[in-house]
Each structure stands twice: as structure tokens, then as C-alpha cells.
Tab-separated table of C-alpha atoms in Angstrom:
chain	number	residue	atom	x	y	z
W	21	VAL	CA	39.870	45.225	-25.882
W	22	ASP	CA	38.914	48.778	-27.179
W	23	PRO	CA	35.435	49.310	-28.214
W	24	LEU	CA	36.070	51.594	-31.621
W	25	LEU	CA	39.216	49.131	-32.294
W	26	PHE	CA	36.646	46.985	-32.251
W	27	VAL	CA	33.977	48.247	-33.943
W	28	ILE	CA	35.954	48.778	-36.872
W	29	ALA	CA	37.078	45.164	-37.130
W	30	MET	CA	33.231	44.139	-37.072
W	31	ALA	CA	32.428	46.355	-40.066
W	32	ALA	CA	35.891	45.009	-41.526
W	33	LEU	CA	34.845	41.607	-41.080
W	34	GLY	CA	31.353	42.702	-42.817
W	35	LEU	CA	32.301	44.518	-45.538
W	36	GLY	CA	34.607	41.497	-46.384
W	37	ALA	CA	32.085	38.824	-46.079
W	38	GLY	CA	29.736	40.230	-48.093
W	39	LEU	CA	32.454	41.254	-51.079
W	40	THR	CA	33.177	37.358	-50.268
W	41	GLY	CA	29.413	36.545	-51.185
W	42	ALA	CA	28.817	38.740	-53.918
W	43	LEU	CA	31.809	37.238	-55.984
W	44	PHE	CA	30.697	33.519	-55.675
W	45	GLY	CA	26.945	34.782	-56.133
W	46	LEU	CA	25.692	34.265	-52.303
W	47	GLY	CA	24.428	36.267	-49.272
W	48	GLY	CA	27.387	35.950	-47.747
W	49	GLY	CA	26.377	35.015	-44.099
W	50	ILE	CA	28.391	31.202	-44.627
W	51	PHE	CA	31.052	33.651	-44.517
W	52	LEU	CA	30.503	35.604	-41.158
W	53	VAL	CA	29.856	32.817	-38.855
W	54	PRO	CA	32.948	30.982	-39.095
W	55	ALA	CA	35.212	34.270	-39.183
W	56	LEU	CA	33.772	35.609	-36.322
W	57	THR	CA	33.687	32.683	-34.238
W	58	LEU	CA	36.938	31.070	-35.696
W	59	LEU	CA	38.630	34.383	-36.278
W	60	PHE	CA	37.672	36.618	-33.221
W	61	GLY	CA	36.697	33.393	-30.615
W	62	LEU	CA	33.274	35.381	-30.384
W	63	ASN	CA	30.145	33.267	-29.040
W	64	ILE	CA	28.873	31.279	-31.834
W	65	ARG	CA	25.240	32.670	-30.623
W	66	PHE	CA	25.543	36.060	-31.165
W	67	ALA	CA	27.276	35.173	-34.320
W	68	ILE	CA	24.204	33.790	-35.858
W	69	GLY	CA	21.980	36.234	-34.740
W	70	ALA	CA	24.444	39.146	-36.158
W	71	SER	CA	24.329	37.062	-39.322
W	72	ILE	CA	20.525	36.633	-39.789
W	73	LEU	CA	20.458	40.772	-39.665
W	74	ALA	CA	22.628	40.561	-42.525
W	75	VAL	CA	20.727	38.157	-44.940
W	76	ILE	CA	17.583	39.925	-44.185
W	77	ALA	CA	19.565	43.633	-44.696
W	78	THR	CA	21.185	41.995	-47.793
W	79	SER	CA	17.779	40.471	-49.613
W	80	SER	CA	15.914	43.214	-48.531
W	81	GLY	CA	18.461	45.342	-51.512
W	82	ALA	CA	18.688	42.585	-53.939
W	83	ALA	CA	14.789	41.590	-53.485
W	84	ALA	CA	14.127	44.972	-54.118
W	85	ALA	CA	15.451	44.648	-57.706
W	86	TYR	CA	14.519	41.816	-58.884
W	87	VAL	CA	10.371	42.220	-57.876
W	88	ARG	CA	10.942	45.115	-59.658
W	89	ASP	CA	11.597	43.275	-62.769
W	90	ARG	CA	8.785	41.253	-62.006
W	91	LEU	CA	10.751	38.242	-61.981
W	92	ALA	CA	9.923	36.677	-58.370
W	93	ASN	CA	6.831	35.129	-58.733
W	94	ILE	CA	4.747	36.101	-55.090
W	95	ARG	CA	2.311	33.267	-55.545
W	96	ILE	CA	4.606	30.856	-55.582
W	97	GLY	CA	6.569	32.588	-53.384
W	98	MET	CA	3.937	32.737	-50.752
W	99	VAL	CA	2.730	29.027	-50.227
W	100	LEU	CA	6.198	28.345	-49.910
W	101	GLU	CA	6.645	30.676	-47.537
W	102	ILE	CA	3.957	28.656	-45.256
W	103	ALA	CA	6.653	25.958	-45.084
W	104	ALA	CA	10.072	27.989	-44.989
W	105	VAL	CA	8.819	30.118	-41.756
W	106	LEU	CA	7.699	27.315	-40.498
W	107	GLY	CA	10.942	25.665	-40.571
W	108	ALA	CA	12.773	28.882	-39.261
W	109	LEU	CA	10.910	29.222	-36.144
W	110	THR	CA	12.184	25.468	-35.779
W	111	GLY	CA	14.885	25.797	-36.288
W	112	ALA	CA	15.668	28.806	-34.184
W	113	MET	CA	14.191	27.411	-31.473
W	114	ILE	CA	16.096	23.849	-31.526
W	115	ALA	CA	19.352	26.653	-31.482
W	116	GLY	CA	18.118	27.969	-28.257
W	117	TYR	CA	18.364	24.805	-26.843
W	118	ILE	CA	21.487	22.778	-28.259
W	119	PRO	CA	25.328	22.826	-27.086
W	120	THR	CA	27.529	25.439	-29.041
W	121	ARG	CA	29.577	22.632	-30.086
W	122	TRP	CA	26.678	21.044	-31.822
W	123	LEU	CA	26.131	24.213	-33.767
W	124	PHE	CA	29.797	24.127	-35.112
W	125	VAL	CA	29.511	20.457	-36.200
W	126	VAL	CA	26.001	21.198	-37.785
W	127	PHE	CA	27.394	24.420	-39.761
W	128	GLY	CA	30.491	22.633	-40.776
W	129	LEU	CA	28.793	19.450	-41.992
W	130	LEU	CA	26.555	21.856	-44.291
W	131	LEU	CA	29.203	23.357	-45.900
W	132	LEU	CA	30.455	20.373	-46.345
W	133	TYR	CA	27.552	19.197	-47.953
W	134	SER	CA	27.013	22.425	-49.755
W	135	ILE	CA	30.102	21.782	-52.141
W	136	LEU	CA	28.322	18.321	-53.139
W	137	PRO	CA	26.422	19.981	-56.145
W	138	MET	CA	29.341	22.341	-57.218
W	139	VAL	CA	31.389	19.283	-57.650
W	140	LEU	CA	28.618	16.909	-59.337
W	141	ARG	CA	27.679	20.313	-61.495
W	142	ARG	CA	26.988	18.003	-64.669
W	143	GLY	CA	24.501	15.606	-62.981
W	144	MET	CA	22.184	18.400	-62.214
W	145	GLU	CA	20.496	18.174	-65.677
W	146	LEU	CA	16.771	18.737	-65.896
W	147	ALA	CA	14.584	15.941	-65.320
W	148	ASP	CA	11.161	15.432	-67.092
W	149	PRO	CA	9.369	17.441	-64.643
W	150	GLY	CA	6.288	15.639	-65.421
W	151	PRO	CA	2.812	16.983	-65.245
W	152	PRO	CA	1.476	20.153	-63.535
W	153	ASP	CA	0.649	19.741	-60.553
W	154	PRO	CA	-2.889	19.721	-58.969
W	155	ILE	CA	-2.476	22.270	-56.285
W	156	ALA	CA	-0.010	24.258	-58.267
W	157	THR	CA	-3.318	24.683	-61.121
W	158	ARG	CA	-5.569	24.906	-58.330
W	159	LEU	CA	-3.725	27.923	-56.978
W	160	ARG	CA	-2.294	29.310	-59.964
W	161	MET	CA	1.203	29.053	-59.201
W	162	ALA	CA	2.676	29.856	-62.498
W	163	GLY	CA	3.800	32.713	-64.688
W	164	MET	CA	5.267	34.090	-67.575
W	165	PHE	CA	9.104	35.154	-67.955
W	166	THR	CA	10.596	36.936	-70.664
W	167	ASP	CA	14.689	35.666	-71.053
W	168	PRO	CA	15.874	39.350	-71.064
W	169	ALA	CA	18.981	37.479	-73.357
W	170	THR	CA	17.152	35.935	-75.709
W	171	GLY	CA	13.691	38.099	-75.079
W	172	ARG	CA	11.791	34.623	-75.786
W	173	GLU	CA	8.530	34.540	-73.454
W	174	GLU	CA	8.868	31.393	-71.707
W	175	LYS	CA	5.297	29.850	-69.647
W	176	TYR	CA	6.385	27.811	-66.470
W	177	ILE	CA	4.291	26.858	-63.811
W	178	ALA	CA	5.245	24.761	-60.551
W	179	ARG	CA	5.284	20.986	-60.238
W	180	ARG	CA	5.834	18.926	-57.176
W	181	VAL	CA	4.483	21.114	-54.732
W	182	PRO	CA	4.155	18.866	-51.820
W	183	ALA	CA	7.857	17.695	-52.086
W	184	SER	CA	8.899	21.814	-52.609
W	185	ALA	CA	6.813	22.697	-49.707
W	186	GLY	CA	9.120	19.702	-47.621
W	187	LEU	CA	12.558	21.225	-48.956
W	188	MET	CA	11.706	24.734	-48.014
W	189	TYR	CA	10.881	23.357	-44.757
W	190	VAL	CA	13.652	21.856	-44.295
W	191	ALA	CA	15.617	24.942	-45.663
W	192	GLY	CA	13.962	27.171	-42.981
W	193	VAL	CA	15.397	24.740	-40.117
W	194	ILE	CA	18.475	25.009	-41.619
W	195	SER	CA	18.528	29.266	-42.046
W	196	GLY	CA	16.993	29.111	-38.792
W	197	LEU	CA	19.377	27.223	-37.167
W	198	LEU	CA	22.588	28.297	-38.531
W	199	GLY	CA	22.011	32.037	-39.333
W	200	ILE	CA	22.031	31.484	-42.874
W	201	GLY	CA	20.102	32.350	-46.040
W	202	ASN	CA	20.621	29.478	-47.857
W	203	GLY	CA	19.519	30.597	-50.837
W	204	VAL	CA	21.601	28.131	-52.761
W	205	PHE	CA	19.346	25.628	-51.513
W	206	ASN	CA	16.190	26.992	-52.360
W	207	VAL	CA	16.976	27.671	-55.820
W	208	LEU	CA	17.967	23.867	-56.223
W	209	ALA	CA	14.979	23.077	-54.660
W	210	MET	CA	12.726	25.434	-56.888
W	211	VAL	CA	14.339	24.176	-60.690
W	212	VAL	CA	15.313	20.468	-59.847
W	213	THR	CA	12.074	19.801	-57.600
W	214	MET	CA	9.576	22.976	-59.041
W	215	GLY	CA	10.773	23.733	-62.288
W	216	LEU	CA	11.340	26.217	-62.748
W	217	PRO	CA	13.453	28.753	-64.884
W	218	LEU	CA	16.582	29.220	-62.941
W	219	LYS	CA	16.012	33.500	-63.067
W	220	VAL	CA	13.042	33.389	-61.898
W	221	ALA	CA	13.762	31.095	-58.925
W	222	THR	CA	16.741	32.768	-58.128
W	223	ALA	CA	14.297	35.943	-57.917
W	224	THR	CA	11.649	34.369	-55.553
W	225	SER	CA	14.279	32.361	-53.393
W	226	ASN	CA	15.902	36.151	-52.543
W	227	PHE	CA	12.382	37.374	-52.312
W	228	MET	CA	11.887	34.308	-49.649
W	229	ILE	CA	14.655	34.851	-47.134
W	230	GLY	CA	14.245	37.944	-46.174
W	231	VAL	CA	10.867	36.497	-44.695
W	232	VAL	CA	12.334	33.474	-43.374
W	233	GLY	CA	14.614	35.355	-42.344
W	234	ALA	CA	12.967	37.494	-39.903
W	235	ALA	CA	10.846	34.910	-38.488
W	236	SER	CA	13.898	33.227	-36.531
W	237	ALA	CA	15.350	36.648	-36.064
W	238	GLY	CA	12.265	37.312	-34.008
W	239	VAL	CA	13.349	34.866	-32.111
W	240	TYR	CA	17.035	35.360	-31.261
W	241	PHE	CA	15.935	39.095	-31.385
W	242	SER	CA	13.474	38.221	-27.866
W	243	ARG	CA	16.267	35.590	-26.698
W	244	GLY	CA	18.392	38.786	-26.416
W	245	GLU	CA	20.817	36.987	-28.727
W	246	ILE	CA	21.157	40.180	-31.010
W	247	ASN	CA	24.090	41.875	-29.929
W	248	PRO	CA	23.970	45.561	-30.721
W	249	LEU	CA	28.000	45.587	-30.672
W	250	ILE	CA	28.433	43.606	-33.830
W	251	ALA	CA	24.602	44.146	-35.431
W	252	ALA	CA	25.034	47.028	-36.435
W	253	PRO	CA	29.014	47.276	-37.808
W	254	VAL	CA	28.504	43.831	-39.531
W	255	VAL	CA	24.999	44.666	-41.295
W	256	LEU	CA	26.388	48.165	-42.097
W	257	GLY	CA	30.337	46.157	-43.634
W	258	ILE	CA	28.227	43.515	-45.403
W	259	LEU	CA	25.606	45.963	-46.886
W	260	ALA	CA	28.927	48.059	-48.339
W	261	GLY	CA	30.906	44.558	-49.213
W	262	ALA	CA	27.702	43.598	-50.977
W	263	ARG	CA	27.427	46.497	-53.331
W	264	ILE	CA	31.121	46.421	-54.098
W	265	GLY	CA	31.090	43.001	-54.982
W	266	ALA	CA	28.360	43.087	-57.345
W	267	ARG	CA	30.393	46.212	-59.064
W	268	LEU	CA	33.718	44.352	-59.593
W	269	LEU	CA	31.865	41.067	-60.237
W	270	ALA	CA	30.832	42.832	-63.371
W	271	ARG	CA	34.551	43.085	-64.809
W	272	LEU	CA	35.946	39.887	-63.081
W	273	HIS	CA	35.799	36.453	-64.516
W	274	PRO	CA	33.528	33.933	-62.293
W	275	GLN	CA	34.902	30.888	-63.603
W	276	THR	CA	38.460	32.008	-62.233
W	277	LEU	CA	36.718	32.941	-59.218
W	278	ARG	CA	34.850	29.271	-58.701
W	279	ILE	CA	38.688	27.101	-58.545
W	280	LEU	CA	38.666	29.079	-55.324
W	281	PHE	CA	34.949	28.461	-54.425
W	282	VAL	CA	35.294	24.614	-53.679
W	283	PRO	CA	38.865	23.949	-51.467
W	284	MET	CA	37.518	27.357	-49.600
W	285	LEU	CA	34.412	26.082	-48.400
W	286	ALA	CA	36.096	22.571	-47.530
W	287	TYR	CA	38.286	24.271	-45.640
W	288	ILE	CA	36.044	26.284	-43.508
W	289	GLY	CA	33.796	23.360	-43.107
W	290	VAL	CA	36.544	21.659	-41.941
W	291	ALA	CA	37.649	23.976	-39.733
W	292	MET	CA	34.457	24.199	-38.272
W	293	LEU	CA	33.726	20.327	-37.423
W	294	VAL	CA	37.133	20.658	-35.610
W	295	ARG	CA	36.081	23.364	-33.216
W	296	GLY	CA	32.952	21.513	-32.502
W	297	LEU	CA	34.549	18.020	-31.970
W	298	ARG	CA	37.539	19.340	-30.350
V	10	MET	CA	5.182	48.792	-57.344
V	11	LEU	CA	4.530	49.061	-53.010
V	12	VAL	CA	6.473	45.760	-52.204
V	13	SER	CA	9.573	46.912	-53.974
V	14	ARG	CA	9.372	50.217	-52.125
V	15	ILE	CA	8.649	48.801	-49.027
V	16	LEU	CA	11.400	47.040	-49.391
V	17	HIS	CA	14.108	49.758	-50.339
V	18	VAL	CA	12.985	52.386	-47.536
V	19	GLY	CA	12.818	49.977	-44.829
V	20	GLY	CA	16.412	48.754	-45.545
V	21	LEU	CA	17.725	52.626	-45.969
V	22	VAL	CA	15.869	53.501	-42.517
V	23	ALA	CA	17.222	50.997	-40.950
V	24	GLY	CA	21.185	51.515	-42.140
V	25	ILE	CA	20.878	55.256	-41.067
V	26	VAL	CA	19.296	54.001	-37.458
V	27	LEU	CA	21.937	52.027	-37.277
V	28	ALA	CA	24.629	54.046	-38.451
V	29	ILE	CA	22.826	56.493	-35.805
V	30	GLY	CA	23.283	54.501	-32.764
V	31	LEU	CA	26.960	53.186	-34.422
V	32	ILE	CA	28.124	56.610	-33.772
V	33	VAL	CA	26.219	57.524	-30.708
V	34	LEU	CA	28.055	54.537	-29.393
V	35	VAL	CA	31.906	54.551	-30.159
V	36	PRO	CA	32.701	57.859	-27.567
V	37	SER	CA	30.227	56.476	-24.731
V	38	ARG	CA	32.981	53.829	-23.547
V	39	GLY	CA	32.183	51.922	-20.868
V	40	THR	CA	28.798	51.822	-21.050
V	41	GLU	CA	29.416	48.421	-23.719
V	42	GLN	CA	32.218	45.943	-21.492
V	43	GLU	CA	28.837	44.304	-20.625
V	44	LEU	CA	28.236	43.953	-24.511
V	45	LEU	CA	31.990	42.650	-25.145
V	46	ASP	CA	31.797	39.954	-22.028
V	47	GLN	CA	29.015	38.295	-23.538
V	48	LEU	CA	30.425	38.367	-27.099
V	49	LEU	CA	33.172	36.841	-25.946
V	50	SER	CA	31.637	34.024	-23.585
V	51	ARG	CA	32.016	30.566	-23.953
V	52	GLY	CA	29.366	27.523	-24.012
V	53	THR	CA	25.968	28.196	-23.080
V	54	VAL	CA	25.112	32.269	-22.009
V	55	THR	CA	21.888	33.232	-20.248
V	56	THR	CA	20.492	36.586	-21.939
V	57	PRO	CA	18.410	38.892	-20.791
V	58	ARG	CA	14.596	39.217	-23.064
V	59	ILE	CA	14.544	41.562	-24.644
V	60	THR	CA	10.914	43.283	-26.199
V	61	PRO	CA	10.111	45.578	-28.379
V	62	GLY	CA	8.940	47.851	-25.251
V	63	SER	CA	11.860	48.155	-23.408
V	64	VAL	CA	14.297	49.147	-26.579
V	65	LEU	CA	12.141	51.850	-26.836
V	66	ALA	CA	12.204	52.606	-23.208
V	67	GLY	CA	16.074	53.117	-23.878
V	68	VAL	CA	15.703	54.845	-26.873
V	69	VAL	CA	13.705	57.334	-24.957
V	70	ARG	CA	16.481	57.589	-22.250
V	71	GLY	CA	19.061	57.833	-25.144
V	72	ARG	CA	20.722	54.692	-24.598
V	73	PRO	CA	23.435	54.081	-27.675
V	74	ALA	CA	22.827	50.176	-27.587
V	75	SER	CA	18.773	51.097	-28.095
V	76	ILE	CA	19.518	53.115	-30.716
V	77	ILE	CA	21.377	50.332	-32.322
V	78	MET	CA	18.288	47.547	-31.183
V	79	LEU	CA	15.731	50.140	-32.645
V	80	GLY	CA	17.846	50.106	-36.089
V	81	VAL	CA	17.646	45.785	-35.862
V	82	LEU	CA	14.240	46.072	-35.105
V	83	LEU	CA	13.589	48.052	-38.098
V	84	LEU	CA	15.372	45.694	-40.422
V	85	ILE	CA	13.041	43.082	-38.931
V	86	LEU	CA	9.860	44.907	-39.552
V	87	THR	CA	10.787	45.386	-43.254
V	88	PRO	CA	9.891	41.982	-44.767
V	89	VAL	CA	7.055	41.304	-42.138
V	90	VAL	CA	5.596	44.776	-43.897
V	91	ARG	CA	6.096	43.909	-47.115
V	92	VAL	CA	3.676	40.465	-46.206
V	93	ALA	CA	1.089	42.973	-44.857
V	94	ALA	CA	1.420	44.361	-47.966
V	95	ALA	CA	1.256	41.174	-49.762
V	96	ALA	CA	-2.086	40.041	-47.790
V	97	ALA	CA	-3.438	43.584	-48.774
V	98	TYR	CA	-2.955	43.215	-52.376
V	99	PHE	CA	-4.639	39.707	-52.120
V	100	ALA	CA	-7.540	41.203	-50.708
V	101	ALA	CA	-7.449	44.202	-52.782
V	102	LEU	CA	-8.054	41.220	-55.924
V	103	ARG	CA	-10.210	39.244	-53.948
V	104	ASP	CA	-8.135	36.692	-53.896
V	105	ARG	CA	-9.538	35.521	-50.098
V	106	LEU	CA	-7.136	32.307	-50.374
V	107	PHE	CA	-3.904	33.930	-50.969
V	108	ALA	CA	-4.997	36.784	-48.597
V	109	LEU	CA	-5.243	34.529	-45.722
V	110	ILE	CA	-2.284	32.446	-46.721
V	111	ALA	CA	-0.445	35.653	-46.291
V	112	ILE	CA	-1.917	36.357	-43.331
V	113	GLY	CA	-1.078	33.057	-41.770
V	114	VAL	CA	2.583	33.729	-42.843
V	115	LEU	CA	2.536	37.580	-40.835
V	116	GLY	CA	1.136	35.618	-37.501
V	117	MET	CA	4.160	32.981	-37.787
V	118	LEU	CA	6.644	35.612	-37.869
V	119	VAL	CA	4.595	37.777	-35.098
V	120	LEU	CA	5.022	34.090	-33.142
V	121	GLY	CA	8.879	34.208	-33.050
V	122	PHE	CA	9.208	37.429	-31.221
V	123	LEU	CA	6.692	35.604	-28.741
V	124	LEU	CA	8.844	32.300	-28.937
V	125	GLY	CA	12.162	34.018	-28.371
V	126	ALA	CA	10.352	35.177	-25.203
V	127	ILE	CA	9.718	31.809	-23.285
């Protein structure tokens, strides 16, 4: 394989993953590992190492904007980060010891599982959040949020903090194990379990993803599982792709895209499973 | 806001270093064959442990792969510095509990580098 050709192919692949991710409102990590392993036959450990870097890169760009807009709640993010970072370290350590075929299986199962909330979206009505958690009151895990669409101010306070922290630990394990940002899971947990407004949850999740990614990236880095030959082109490609995708998104109809999303995830999920079980 | 600026500048600098490393890597054929073999290997591979020190030593010797790894290191450090800035922010507000929480998160991030070296 010619190295120049290889590097160009990797950059193109990163571009594609970033573009697709942005169009579906994701970071793109979920497409990167399947593409690197299934299309190019690369060792999944290095695919995961490159992917976790791409997650940090895309989250740094997005988080910078969100924090500026003061949508992200740093206090809530910081408390949840304790659990999520602990999870990421756990996941990254496990990844070093389990056989690679298991990584394919877990990745496939996660993709298939992530389809569920999209299919069952209507059942996701917000339950009564209940009284504020005493921990949230004590730690002042609360804030004010101005809806840019209506201009109305809305106060919020975190609910069910221990349960949310538990979910964040699980989210961190998955992120560290598979090298994905896991933003959809984070946002879901913060909206449904913590009762945060969707925009605050999205911004806070984005803010956290980079830190959680850095925790597992440190493990992958030291273990020598970050390969410069794919790391550089993939990260640069995904940054460019995410930027172009965000611009395209303003002109496209998200509804038409969503029809493609579920079958695409299902297909990739099954392909990863087959690869792992074969 | 400082935190926002760190994220922006850190990401930008890391991206530039990655790009420089890539530009010098491509013409230096041959040296990366080992890296390519690593990528195409199947199953379990043993990889040499990497430390920030070994990366810097490689950069000094002008090794293209090390320049890329320096960019990688800067990218990973961007959120780490952000947490440090948050710790300083809470300390300045005399919010001891949250300063401690931020320092705890910071400690775990450093732990990640140590855990991978085991």
C-alpha cells in the first residue's frame, strides 16, 4: 500500500464520517470505527484510538461555541464528569484486555441498541421529574436558560443526581471501550433522568464529551494504540467534514435524512456483529 | 470567557501541528512501513508503550511520526487544561467543594496516562 494514497483515503474517510455525523446531529465517531475496520480491514484497536481523538476534536469545536453561549452548565457537567471519567478509564482498561472480536460484537450491539429510542421516540414523553434532589440543592446544580426561539426564561434544577451519575458511569465505560462520544446516550440521560431542558443537556453533554474522551485517550496513547498514520488524516478530515456538514444541514430537510438513519445504523450494527461472531 | 477560548485555541494549535506532521510524513517513505503493518495486523498486537517524553525526544530528532504524536498530545491536553481552568475559576470564587471536584477530575485524567503504561 502506498503511504500517500493511504493517508489520502483516511482523510477522505474522516471527511465522510464527519459529514454524515453532522447531518444526523452526531459527532461521527459511530461511523468511523465501522468504516475503518469493515471497509479498510484495519485493526479495531487502532480504529478505536483514532476515533477517540476525533471525538475530542469535534467536541472541542462545538463546546467552545456552546460555552460562549452559556448554555452548558459547568457545575452539573463537572459533577457528572467524575462518574463519566471514572467510567471512561474503566472502559479503556477493559478494551486493552478483551479479544478484538468481542469489541466488534459490543460495537454491533450498541449500534442496534441505539436505534431503539429513535423507533420508540413517541414513548419518550417526559415523566414528572419529581422534587429537586437534595444533592442538587446542596451543590447548586441549577441554572437559568433563555429559549432563543421564544425568548422566555426558564429555571431548571437537576433531579435524581445519583441515578444520573450511575448512567454517566455506564456511558463513560461505553465511550472508553469503543472510542465513541456517546452523546445521544448522555443527552437522553440528562433530559429524561435529570429533567434538564434539551438544549442545556446537549450543550453540557458536548462540554463533557471532550473531557471523557481525554481520559480514555490518555490510556490509548500510553498503550501505543494511537497510530500517527491514521490519527492525523482522520482527525483533520472529520473536523473539515463536521464543518461542511453543519453548513449543509441548514439547507437540507432533517426529516428526509432521518428516514435513512435507522436502516443505516441497523446495517452497520449487523455487519459489525457478523464480523465479530464469524 | 477563558474556558471557551482554551477549547478553541487548543483545538486549532493541535490541528496545525497534526497537519505539519502529516506534510513531512508523506514524503519520508519507508519509515512508516512499520506503522502500516501495525494497522493491517489481525487480532492481538503488542505495541510499544509511549510517553510524552519519548514523543518529545522524537520531535527533537525531527521524526515526522513524533510530530503527529505531539499534535495528538496537544489535542488530548486541550480538555485537560479546560478542567484545570475550571478548577482555578471555582477557586477564585472560593467555592472549595467544586474546586476539589475539578481537581479530582484532573487527577483522573492524569491517571489515564499512567494506567495505559501498565
